[in-house]
PDB file of C-alpha atoms and ligand atoms in Angstrom:
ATOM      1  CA  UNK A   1     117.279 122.855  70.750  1.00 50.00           C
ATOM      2  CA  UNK A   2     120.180 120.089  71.506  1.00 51.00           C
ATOM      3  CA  UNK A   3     120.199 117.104  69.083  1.00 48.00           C
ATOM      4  CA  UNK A   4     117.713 114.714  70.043  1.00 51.00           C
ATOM      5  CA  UNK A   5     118.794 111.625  71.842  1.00 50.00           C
ATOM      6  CA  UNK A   6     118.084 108.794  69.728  1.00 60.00           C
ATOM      7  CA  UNK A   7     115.958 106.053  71.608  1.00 76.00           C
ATOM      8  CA  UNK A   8     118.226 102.627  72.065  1.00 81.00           C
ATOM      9  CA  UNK A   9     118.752 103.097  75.058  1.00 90.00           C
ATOM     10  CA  UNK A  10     116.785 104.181  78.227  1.00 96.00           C
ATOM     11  CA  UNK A  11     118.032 107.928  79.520  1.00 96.00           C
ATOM     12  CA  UNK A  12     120.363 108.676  82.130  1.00 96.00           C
ATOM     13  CA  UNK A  13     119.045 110.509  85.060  1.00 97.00           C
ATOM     14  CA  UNK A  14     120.384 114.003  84.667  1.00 98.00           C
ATOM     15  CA  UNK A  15     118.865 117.104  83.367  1.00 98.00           C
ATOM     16  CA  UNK A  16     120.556 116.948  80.054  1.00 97.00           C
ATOM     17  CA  UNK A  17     118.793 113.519  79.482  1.00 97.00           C
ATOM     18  CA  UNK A  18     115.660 114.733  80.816  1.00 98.00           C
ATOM     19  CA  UNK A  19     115.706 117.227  78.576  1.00 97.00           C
ATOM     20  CA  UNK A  20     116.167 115.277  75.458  1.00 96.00           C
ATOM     21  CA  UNK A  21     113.609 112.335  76.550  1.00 97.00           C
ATOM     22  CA  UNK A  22     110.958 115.181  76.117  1.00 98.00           C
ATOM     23  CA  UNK A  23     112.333 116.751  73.024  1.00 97.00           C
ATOM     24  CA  UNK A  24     111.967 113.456  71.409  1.00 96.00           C
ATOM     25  CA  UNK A  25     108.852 112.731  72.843  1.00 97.00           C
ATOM     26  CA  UNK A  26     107.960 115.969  71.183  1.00 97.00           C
ATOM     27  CA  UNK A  27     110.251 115.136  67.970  1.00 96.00           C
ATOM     28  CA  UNK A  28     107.928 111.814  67.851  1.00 95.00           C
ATOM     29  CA  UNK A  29     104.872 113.302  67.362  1.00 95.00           C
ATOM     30  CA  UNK A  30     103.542 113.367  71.086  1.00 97.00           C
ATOM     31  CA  UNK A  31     101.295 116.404  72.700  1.00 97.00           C
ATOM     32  CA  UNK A  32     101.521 117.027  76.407  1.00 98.00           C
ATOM     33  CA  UNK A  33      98.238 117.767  78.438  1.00 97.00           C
ATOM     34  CA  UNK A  34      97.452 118.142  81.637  1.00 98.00           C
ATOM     35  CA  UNK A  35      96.469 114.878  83.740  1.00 98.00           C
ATOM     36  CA  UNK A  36      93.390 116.385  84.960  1.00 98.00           C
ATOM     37  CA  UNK A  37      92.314 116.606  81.276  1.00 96.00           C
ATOM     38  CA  UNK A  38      92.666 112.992  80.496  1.00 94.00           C
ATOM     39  CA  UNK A  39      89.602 111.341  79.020  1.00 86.00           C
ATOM     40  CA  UNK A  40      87.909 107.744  79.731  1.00 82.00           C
ATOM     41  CA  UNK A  41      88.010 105.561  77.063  1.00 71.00           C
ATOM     42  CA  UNK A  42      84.614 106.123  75.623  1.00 68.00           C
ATOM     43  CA  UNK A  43      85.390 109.992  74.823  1.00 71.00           C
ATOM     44  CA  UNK A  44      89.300 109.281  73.688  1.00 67.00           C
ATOM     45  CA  UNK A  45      89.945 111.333  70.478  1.00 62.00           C
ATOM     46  CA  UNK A  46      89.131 109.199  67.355  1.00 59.00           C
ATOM     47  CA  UNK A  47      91.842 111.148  65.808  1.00 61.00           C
ATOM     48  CA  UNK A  48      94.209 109.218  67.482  1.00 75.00           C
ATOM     49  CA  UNK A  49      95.833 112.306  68.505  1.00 87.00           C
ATOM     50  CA  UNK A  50      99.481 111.013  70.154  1.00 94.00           C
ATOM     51  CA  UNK A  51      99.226 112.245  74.171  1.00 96.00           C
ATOM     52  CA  UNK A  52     101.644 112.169  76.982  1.00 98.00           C
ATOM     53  CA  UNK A  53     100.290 113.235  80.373  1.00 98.00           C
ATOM     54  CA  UNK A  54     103.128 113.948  82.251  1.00 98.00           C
ATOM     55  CA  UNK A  55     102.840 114.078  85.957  1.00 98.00           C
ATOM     56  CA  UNK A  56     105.734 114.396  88.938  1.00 98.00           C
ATOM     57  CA  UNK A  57     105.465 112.651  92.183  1.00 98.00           C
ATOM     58  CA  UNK A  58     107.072 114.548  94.777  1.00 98.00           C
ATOM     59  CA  UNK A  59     108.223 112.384  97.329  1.00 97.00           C
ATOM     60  CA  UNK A  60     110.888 113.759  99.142  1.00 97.00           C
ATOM     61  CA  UNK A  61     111.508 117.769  98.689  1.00 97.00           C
ATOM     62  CA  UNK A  62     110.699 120.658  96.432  1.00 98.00           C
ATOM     63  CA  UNK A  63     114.137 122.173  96.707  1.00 97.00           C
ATOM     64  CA  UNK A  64     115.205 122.286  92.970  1.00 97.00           C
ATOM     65  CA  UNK A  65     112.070 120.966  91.459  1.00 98.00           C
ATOM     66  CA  UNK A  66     111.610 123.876  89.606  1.00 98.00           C
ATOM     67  CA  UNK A  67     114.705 123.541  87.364  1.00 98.00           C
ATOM     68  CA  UNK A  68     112.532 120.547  86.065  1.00 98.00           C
ATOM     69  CA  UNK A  69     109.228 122.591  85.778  1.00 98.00           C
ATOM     70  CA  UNK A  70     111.317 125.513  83.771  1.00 98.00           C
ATOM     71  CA  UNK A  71     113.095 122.949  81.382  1.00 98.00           C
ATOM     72  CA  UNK A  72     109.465 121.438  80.303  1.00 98.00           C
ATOM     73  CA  UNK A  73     108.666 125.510  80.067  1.00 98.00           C
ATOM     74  CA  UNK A  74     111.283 126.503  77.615  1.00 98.00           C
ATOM     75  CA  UNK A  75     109.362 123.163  75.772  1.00 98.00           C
ATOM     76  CA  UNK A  76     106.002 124.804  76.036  1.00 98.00           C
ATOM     77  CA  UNK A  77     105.502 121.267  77.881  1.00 98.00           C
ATOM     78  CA  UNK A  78     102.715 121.132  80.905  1.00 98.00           C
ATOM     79  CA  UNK A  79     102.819 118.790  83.609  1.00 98.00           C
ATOM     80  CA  UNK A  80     101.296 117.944  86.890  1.00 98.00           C
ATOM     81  CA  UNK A  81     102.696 118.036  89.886  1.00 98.00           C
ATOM     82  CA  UNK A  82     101.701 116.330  92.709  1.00 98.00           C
ATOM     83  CA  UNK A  83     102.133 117.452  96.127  1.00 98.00           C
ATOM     84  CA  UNK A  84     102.022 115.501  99.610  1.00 98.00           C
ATOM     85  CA  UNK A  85     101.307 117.152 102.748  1.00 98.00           C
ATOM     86  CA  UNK A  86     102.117 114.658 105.082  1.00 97.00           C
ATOM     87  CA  UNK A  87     105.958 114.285 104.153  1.00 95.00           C
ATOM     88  CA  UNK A  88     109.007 115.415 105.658  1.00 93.00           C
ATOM     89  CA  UNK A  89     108.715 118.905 103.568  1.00 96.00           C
ATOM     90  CA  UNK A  90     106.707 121.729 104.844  1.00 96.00           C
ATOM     91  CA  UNK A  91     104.935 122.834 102.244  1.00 97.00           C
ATOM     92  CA  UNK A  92     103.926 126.163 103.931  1.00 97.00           C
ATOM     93  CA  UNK A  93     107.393 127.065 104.416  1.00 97.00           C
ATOM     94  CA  UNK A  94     108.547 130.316 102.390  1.00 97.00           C
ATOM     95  CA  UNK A  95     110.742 128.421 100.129  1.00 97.00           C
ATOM     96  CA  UNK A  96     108.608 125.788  99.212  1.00 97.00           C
ATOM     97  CA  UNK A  97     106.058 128.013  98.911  1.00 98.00           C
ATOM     98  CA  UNK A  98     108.254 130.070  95.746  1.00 98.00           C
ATOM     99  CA  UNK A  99     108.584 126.677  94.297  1.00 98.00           C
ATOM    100  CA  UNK A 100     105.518 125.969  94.270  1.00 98.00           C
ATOM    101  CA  UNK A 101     104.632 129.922  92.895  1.00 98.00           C
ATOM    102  CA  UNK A 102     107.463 128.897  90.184  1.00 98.00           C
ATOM    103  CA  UNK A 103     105.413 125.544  89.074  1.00 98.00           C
ATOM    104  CA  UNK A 104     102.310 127.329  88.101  1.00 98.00           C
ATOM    105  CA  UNK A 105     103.945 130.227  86.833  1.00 98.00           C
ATOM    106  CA  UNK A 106     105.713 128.188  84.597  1.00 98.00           C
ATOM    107  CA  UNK A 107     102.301 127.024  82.771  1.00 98.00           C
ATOM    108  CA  UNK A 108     101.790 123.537  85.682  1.00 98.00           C
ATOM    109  CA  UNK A 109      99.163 121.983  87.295  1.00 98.00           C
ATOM    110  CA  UNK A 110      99.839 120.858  90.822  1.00 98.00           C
ATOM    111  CA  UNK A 111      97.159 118.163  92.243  1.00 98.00           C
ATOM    112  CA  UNK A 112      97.092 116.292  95.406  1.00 98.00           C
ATOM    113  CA  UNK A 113      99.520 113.332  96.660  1.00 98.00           C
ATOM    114  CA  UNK A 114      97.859 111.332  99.342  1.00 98.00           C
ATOM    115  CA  UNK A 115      99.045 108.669 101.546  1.00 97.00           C
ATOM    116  CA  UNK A 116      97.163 106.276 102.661  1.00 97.00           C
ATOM    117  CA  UNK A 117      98.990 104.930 105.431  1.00 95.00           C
ATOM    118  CA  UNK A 118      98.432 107.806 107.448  1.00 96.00           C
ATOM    119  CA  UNK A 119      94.340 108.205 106.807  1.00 96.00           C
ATOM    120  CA  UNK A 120      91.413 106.808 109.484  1.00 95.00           C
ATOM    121  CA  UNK A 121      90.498 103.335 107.853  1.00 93.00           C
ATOM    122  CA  UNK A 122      86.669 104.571 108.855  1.00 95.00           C
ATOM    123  CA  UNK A 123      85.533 105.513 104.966  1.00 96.00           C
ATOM    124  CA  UNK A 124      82.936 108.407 105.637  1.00 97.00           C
ATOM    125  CA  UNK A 125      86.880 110.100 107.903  1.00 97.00           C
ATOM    126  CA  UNK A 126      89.137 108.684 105.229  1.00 97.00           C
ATOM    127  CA  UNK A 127      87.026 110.924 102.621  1.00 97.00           C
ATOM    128  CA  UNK A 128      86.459 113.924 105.555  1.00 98.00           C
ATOM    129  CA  UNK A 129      90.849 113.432 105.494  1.00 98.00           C
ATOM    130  CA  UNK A 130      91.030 114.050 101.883  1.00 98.00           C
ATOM    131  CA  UNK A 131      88.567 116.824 101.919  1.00 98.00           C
ATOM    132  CA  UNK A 132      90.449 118.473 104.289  1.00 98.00           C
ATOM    133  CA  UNK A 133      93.690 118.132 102.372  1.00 98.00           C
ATOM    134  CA  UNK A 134      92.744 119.297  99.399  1.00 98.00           C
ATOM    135  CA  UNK A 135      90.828 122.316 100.525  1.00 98.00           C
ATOM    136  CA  UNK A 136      94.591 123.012 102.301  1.00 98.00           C
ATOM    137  CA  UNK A 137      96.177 122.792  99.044  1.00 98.00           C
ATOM    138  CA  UNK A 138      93.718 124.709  97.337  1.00 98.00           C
ATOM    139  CA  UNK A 139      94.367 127.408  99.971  1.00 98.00           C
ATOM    140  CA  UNK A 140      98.300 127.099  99.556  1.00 97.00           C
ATOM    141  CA  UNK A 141      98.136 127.414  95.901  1.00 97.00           C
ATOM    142  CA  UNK A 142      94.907 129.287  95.322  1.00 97.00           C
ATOM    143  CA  UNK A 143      94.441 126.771  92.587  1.00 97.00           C
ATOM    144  CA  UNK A 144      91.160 124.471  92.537  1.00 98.00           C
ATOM    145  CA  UNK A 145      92.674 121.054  92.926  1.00 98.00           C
ATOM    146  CA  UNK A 146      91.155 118.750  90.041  1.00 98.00           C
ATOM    147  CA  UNK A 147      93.702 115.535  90.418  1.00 98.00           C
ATOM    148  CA  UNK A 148      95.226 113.032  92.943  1.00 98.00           C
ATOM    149  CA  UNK A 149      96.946 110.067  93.088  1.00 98.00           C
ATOM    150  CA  UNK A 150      98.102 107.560  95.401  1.00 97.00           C
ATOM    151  CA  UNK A 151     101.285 107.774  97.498  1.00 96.00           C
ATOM    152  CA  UNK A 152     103.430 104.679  97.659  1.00 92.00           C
ATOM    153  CA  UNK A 153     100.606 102.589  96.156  1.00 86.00           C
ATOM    154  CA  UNK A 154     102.990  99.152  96.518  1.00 84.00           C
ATOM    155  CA  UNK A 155     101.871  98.959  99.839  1.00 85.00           C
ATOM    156  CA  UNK A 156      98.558  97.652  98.869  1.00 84.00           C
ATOM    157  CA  UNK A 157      96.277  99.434 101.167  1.00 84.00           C
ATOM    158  CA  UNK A 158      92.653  99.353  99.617  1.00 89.00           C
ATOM    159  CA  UNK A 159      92.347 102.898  97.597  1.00 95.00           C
ATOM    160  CA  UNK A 160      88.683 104.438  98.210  1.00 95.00           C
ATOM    161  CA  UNK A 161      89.520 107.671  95.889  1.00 97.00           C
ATOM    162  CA  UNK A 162      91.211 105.741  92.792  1.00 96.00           C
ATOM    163  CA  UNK A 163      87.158 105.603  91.309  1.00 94.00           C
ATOM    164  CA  UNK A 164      86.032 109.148  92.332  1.00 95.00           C
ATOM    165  CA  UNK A 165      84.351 111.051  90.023  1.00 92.00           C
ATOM    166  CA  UNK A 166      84.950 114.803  91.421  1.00 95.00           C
ATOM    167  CA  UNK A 167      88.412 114.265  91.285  1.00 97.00           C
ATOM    168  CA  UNK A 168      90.354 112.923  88.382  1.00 98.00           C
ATOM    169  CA  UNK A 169      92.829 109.887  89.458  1.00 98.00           C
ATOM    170  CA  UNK A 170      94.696 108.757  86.675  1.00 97.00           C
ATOM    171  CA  UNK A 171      94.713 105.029  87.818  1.00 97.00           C
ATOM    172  CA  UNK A 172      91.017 105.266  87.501  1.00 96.00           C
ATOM    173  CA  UNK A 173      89.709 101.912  85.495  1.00 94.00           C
ATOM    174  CA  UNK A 174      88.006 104.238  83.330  1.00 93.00           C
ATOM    175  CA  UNK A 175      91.097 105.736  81.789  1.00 93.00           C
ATOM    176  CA  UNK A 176      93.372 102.615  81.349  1.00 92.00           C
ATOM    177  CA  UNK A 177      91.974 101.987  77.835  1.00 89.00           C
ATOM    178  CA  UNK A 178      94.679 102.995  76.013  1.00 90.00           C
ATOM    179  CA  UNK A 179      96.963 103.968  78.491  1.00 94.00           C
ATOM    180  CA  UNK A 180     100.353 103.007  79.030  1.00 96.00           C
ATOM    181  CA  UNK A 181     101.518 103.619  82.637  1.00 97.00           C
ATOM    182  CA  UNK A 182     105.679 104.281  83.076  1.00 98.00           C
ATOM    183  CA  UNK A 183     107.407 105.343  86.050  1.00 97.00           C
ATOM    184  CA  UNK A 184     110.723 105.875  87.302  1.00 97.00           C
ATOM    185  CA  UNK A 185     110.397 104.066  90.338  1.00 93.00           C
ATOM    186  CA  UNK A 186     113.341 103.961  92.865  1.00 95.00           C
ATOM    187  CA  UNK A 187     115.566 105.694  90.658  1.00 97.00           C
ATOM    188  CA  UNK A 188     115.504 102.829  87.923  1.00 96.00           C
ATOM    189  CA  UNK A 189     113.840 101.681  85.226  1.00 96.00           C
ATOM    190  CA  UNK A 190     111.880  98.707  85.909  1.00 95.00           C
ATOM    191  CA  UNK A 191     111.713  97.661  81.989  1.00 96.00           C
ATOM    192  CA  UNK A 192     112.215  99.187  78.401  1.00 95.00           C
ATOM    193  CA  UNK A 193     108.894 100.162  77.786  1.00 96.00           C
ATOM    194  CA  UNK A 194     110.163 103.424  77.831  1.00 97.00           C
ATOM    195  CA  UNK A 195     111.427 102.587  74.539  1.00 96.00           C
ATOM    196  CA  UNK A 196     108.652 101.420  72.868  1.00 96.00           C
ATOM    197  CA  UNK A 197     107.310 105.172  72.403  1.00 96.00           C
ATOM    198  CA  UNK A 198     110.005 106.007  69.976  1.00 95.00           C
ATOM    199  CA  UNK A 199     108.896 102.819  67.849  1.00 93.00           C
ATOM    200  CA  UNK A 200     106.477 102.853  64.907  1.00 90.00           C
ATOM    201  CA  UNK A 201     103.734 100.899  67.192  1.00 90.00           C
ATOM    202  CA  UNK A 202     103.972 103.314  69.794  1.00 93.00           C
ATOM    203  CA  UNK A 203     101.630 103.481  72.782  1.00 94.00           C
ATOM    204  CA  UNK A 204      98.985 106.614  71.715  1.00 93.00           C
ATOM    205  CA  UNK A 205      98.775 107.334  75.272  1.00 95.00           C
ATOM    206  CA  UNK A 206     101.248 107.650  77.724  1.00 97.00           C
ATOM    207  CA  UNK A 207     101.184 108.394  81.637  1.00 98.00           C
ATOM    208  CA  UNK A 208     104.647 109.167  82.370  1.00 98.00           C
ATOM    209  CA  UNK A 209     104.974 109.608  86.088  1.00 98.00           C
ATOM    210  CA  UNK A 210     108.539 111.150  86.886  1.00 98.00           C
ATOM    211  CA  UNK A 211     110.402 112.209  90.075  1.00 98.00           C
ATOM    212  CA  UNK A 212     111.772 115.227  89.634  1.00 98.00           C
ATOM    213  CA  UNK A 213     114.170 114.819  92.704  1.00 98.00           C
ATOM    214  CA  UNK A 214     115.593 111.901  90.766  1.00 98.00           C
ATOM    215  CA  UNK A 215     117.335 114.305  87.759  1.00 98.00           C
ATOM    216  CA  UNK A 216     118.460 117.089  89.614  1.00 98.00           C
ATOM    217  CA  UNK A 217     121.971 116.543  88.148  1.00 97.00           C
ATOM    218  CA  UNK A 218     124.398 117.862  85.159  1.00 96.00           C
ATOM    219  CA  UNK A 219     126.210 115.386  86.062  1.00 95.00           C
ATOM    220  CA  UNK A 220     125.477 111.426  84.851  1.00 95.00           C
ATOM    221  CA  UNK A 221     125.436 109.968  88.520  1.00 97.00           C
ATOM    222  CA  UNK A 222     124.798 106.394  87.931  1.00 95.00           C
ATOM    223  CA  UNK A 223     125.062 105.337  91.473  1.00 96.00           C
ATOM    224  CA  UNK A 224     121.940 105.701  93.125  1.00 95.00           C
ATOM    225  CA  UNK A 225     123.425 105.330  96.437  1.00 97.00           C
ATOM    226  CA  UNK A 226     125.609 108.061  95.321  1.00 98.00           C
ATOM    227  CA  UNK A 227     122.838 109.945  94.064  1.00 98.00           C
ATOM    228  CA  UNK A 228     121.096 109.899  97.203  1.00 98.00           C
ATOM    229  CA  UNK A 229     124.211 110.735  99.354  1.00 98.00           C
ATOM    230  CA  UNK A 230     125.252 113.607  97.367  1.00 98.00           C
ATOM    231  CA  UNK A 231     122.363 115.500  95.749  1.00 98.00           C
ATOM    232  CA  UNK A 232     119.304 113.928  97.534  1.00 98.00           C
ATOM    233  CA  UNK A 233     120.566 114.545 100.982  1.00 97.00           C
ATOM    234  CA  UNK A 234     121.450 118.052 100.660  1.00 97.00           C
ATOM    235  CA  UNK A 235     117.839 118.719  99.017  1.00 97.00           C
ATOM    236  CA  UNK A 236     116.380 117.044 101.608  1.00 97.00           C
ATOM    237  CA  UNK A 237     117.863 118.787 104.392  1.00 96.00           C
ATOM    238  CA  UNK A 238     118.889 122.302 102.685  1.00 96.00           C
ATOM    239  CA  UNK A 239     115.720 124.699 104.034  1.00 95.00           C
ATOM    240  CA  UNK A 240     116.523 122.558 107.768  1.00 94.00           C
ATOM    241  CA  UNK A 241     120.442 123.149 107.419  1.00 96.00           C
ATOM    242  CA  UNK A 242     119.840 126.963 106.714  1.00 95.00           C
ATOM    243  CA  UNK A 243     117.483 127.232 109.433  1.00 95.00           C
ATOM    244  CA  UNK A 244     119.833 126.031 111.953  1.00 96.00           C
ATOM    245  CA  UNK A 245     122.796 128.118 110.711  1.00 96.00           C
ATOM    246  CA  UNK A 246     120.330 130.872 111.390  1.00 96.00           C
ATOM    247  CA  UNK A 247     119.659 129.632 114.685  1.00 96.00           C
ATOM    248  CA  UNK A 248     123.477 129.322 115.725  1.00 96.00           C
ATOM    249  CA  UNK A 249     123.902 132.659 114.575  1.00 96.00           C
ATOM    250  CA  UNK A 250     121.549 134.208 116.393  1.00 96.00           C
ATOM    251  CA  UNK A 251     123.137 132.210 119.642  1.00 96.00           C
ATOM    252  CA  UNK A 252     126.591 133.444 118.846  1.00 94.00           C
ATOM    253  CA  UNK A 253     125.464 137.026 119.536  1.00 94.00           C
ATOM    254  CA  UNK A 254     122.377 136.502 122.101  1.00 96.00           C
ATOM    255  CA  UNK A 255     123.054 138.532 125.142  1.00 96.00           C
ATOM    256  CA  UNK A 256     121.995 135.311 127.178  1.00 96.00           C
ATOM    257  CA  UNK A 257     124.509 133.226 125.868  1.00 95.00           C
ATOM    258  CA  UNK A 258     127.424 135.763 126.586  1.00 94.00           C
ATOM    259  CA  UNK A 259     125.874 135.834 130.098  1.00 95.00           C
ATOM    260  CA  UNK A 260     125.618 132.447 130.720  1.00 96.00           C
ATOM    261  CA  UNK A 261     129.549 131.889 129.369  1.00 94.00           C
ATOM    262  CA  UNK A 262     130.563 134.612 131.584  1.00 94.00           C
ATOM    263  CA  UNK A 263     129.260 132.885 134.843  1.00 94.00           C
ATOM    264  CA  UNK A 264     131.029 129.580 133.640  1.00 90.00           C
ATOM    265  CA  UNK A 265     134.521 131.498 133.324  1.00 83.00           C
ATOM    266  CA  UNK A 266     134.383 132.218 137.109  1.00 77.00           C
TER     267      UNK A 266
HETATM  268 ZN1  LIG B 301     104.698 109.162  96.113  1.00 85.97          ZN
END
């Protein structure tokens, strides 16, 4: 195990700092369970048992997520990982489909990420929409889906499955006693609360919502714009980028397109 990093100041995003904000999460005294375990209030362990649920937005790709979901492994750490459906990565694709294989195999949860902007604004179809969605990731994964949560909830559409009770949202008003929400929003840390859970008066529960396309670096890449250009892009576009140099192979050697160049030569 590498030397914890000590807490005064808020970590970089790159694996190796990923790596130690959980080690001294761990170091700290905190336990990591799985978001669709969390409790309300009312039923919260009178032990006062120190919890992280850690949970993974995935917003853009799953390209490389799993080199997050094997560093919390080698922790014994379990997270949850939610997927969307409706986002520029096809989950059904053969590659995303290993990742998500990896995820679970790795001791994960995966649960549902659902955006609202795309759903029928009829309630009795908004709720048919998210049946539908979850009984396709159920089918993808062959995992009952317990957990979802909100896609892009800044937008401030009116969220009809944050109070459900067959599926466990952690923004839920039930489960806020007690629970400190952080997230890694936009590649930045909005404040230093971060920090507080390495001080004496620590937060006894934390939901700790990272993007895992956000670390995927060894190397410290403070530039977000950088970032973006040099590791996000790639991600993003790496199964379509294959595909294509696939797809120009198999025109370089088509018999139509020899054919068709011939009759252009004459
Ligand atoms: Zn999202």
């Amino acid at each position: 195990m590498m030397m914890p990093k000590t807490y005064s100041s808020l970590p970089n995003f790159t694996f190796h700092d990923y790596q130690g904000l959980l080690e001294s999460l761990l170091q700290v005294g905190y336990k990591f369970e799985f978001v669709k375990n969390l409790l309300p209030a009312s039923s919260i362990d009178q032990s006062k048992k120190q919890i992280v649920y850690l949970r993974h937005d995935i917003d853009f790709h799953l390209n490389g997520v799993e080199k997050i979901a094997l560093i919390e492994n080698r922790l014994r750490i379990c997270a949850t990982y939610y997927v969307l459906l409706t986002e520029q990565y096809n989950v059904l694709h053969p590659r995303s489909l290993a990742v998500l294989e990896a995820i679970l195999r790795l001791g994960h949860d995966i649960g549902l990420h659902y955006d609202l902007s795309i759903y029928p604004t009829d309630l009795p179809a908004a709720h048919a929409r998210l049946r539908w969605e979850i009984d396709l990731l159920r089918r993808i994964t062959g995992r009952d889906i317990k957990t979802i949560v909100t896609h892009q909830p800044f937008r401030g559409i009116p969220d009809p499955f944050r109070a459900l009770d067959i599926y466990i949202h952690p923004h839920n008003s039930k489960y806020q006693e007690n629970l400190t929400y952080i997230s890694d929003s936009a590649r930045s840390w909005r404040d230093e609360n971060l920090l507080n859970c390495f001080k004496e008066s620590r937060p006894q529960r934390l939901l700790l919502n990272t993007h895992p396309e956000f670390w995927l670096s060894d190397e410290m890449i403070k530039d977000r714009w950088v970032y973006s250009k040099s590791v996000m892009h790639p991600n993003i576009n790496a199964i379509a980028t294959d595909s294509l140099r696939a797809q120009e192979a198999v025109w370089r050697d088509h018999i139509a397109t020899k054919l068709h160049d011939a009759r252009e030569v004459k």
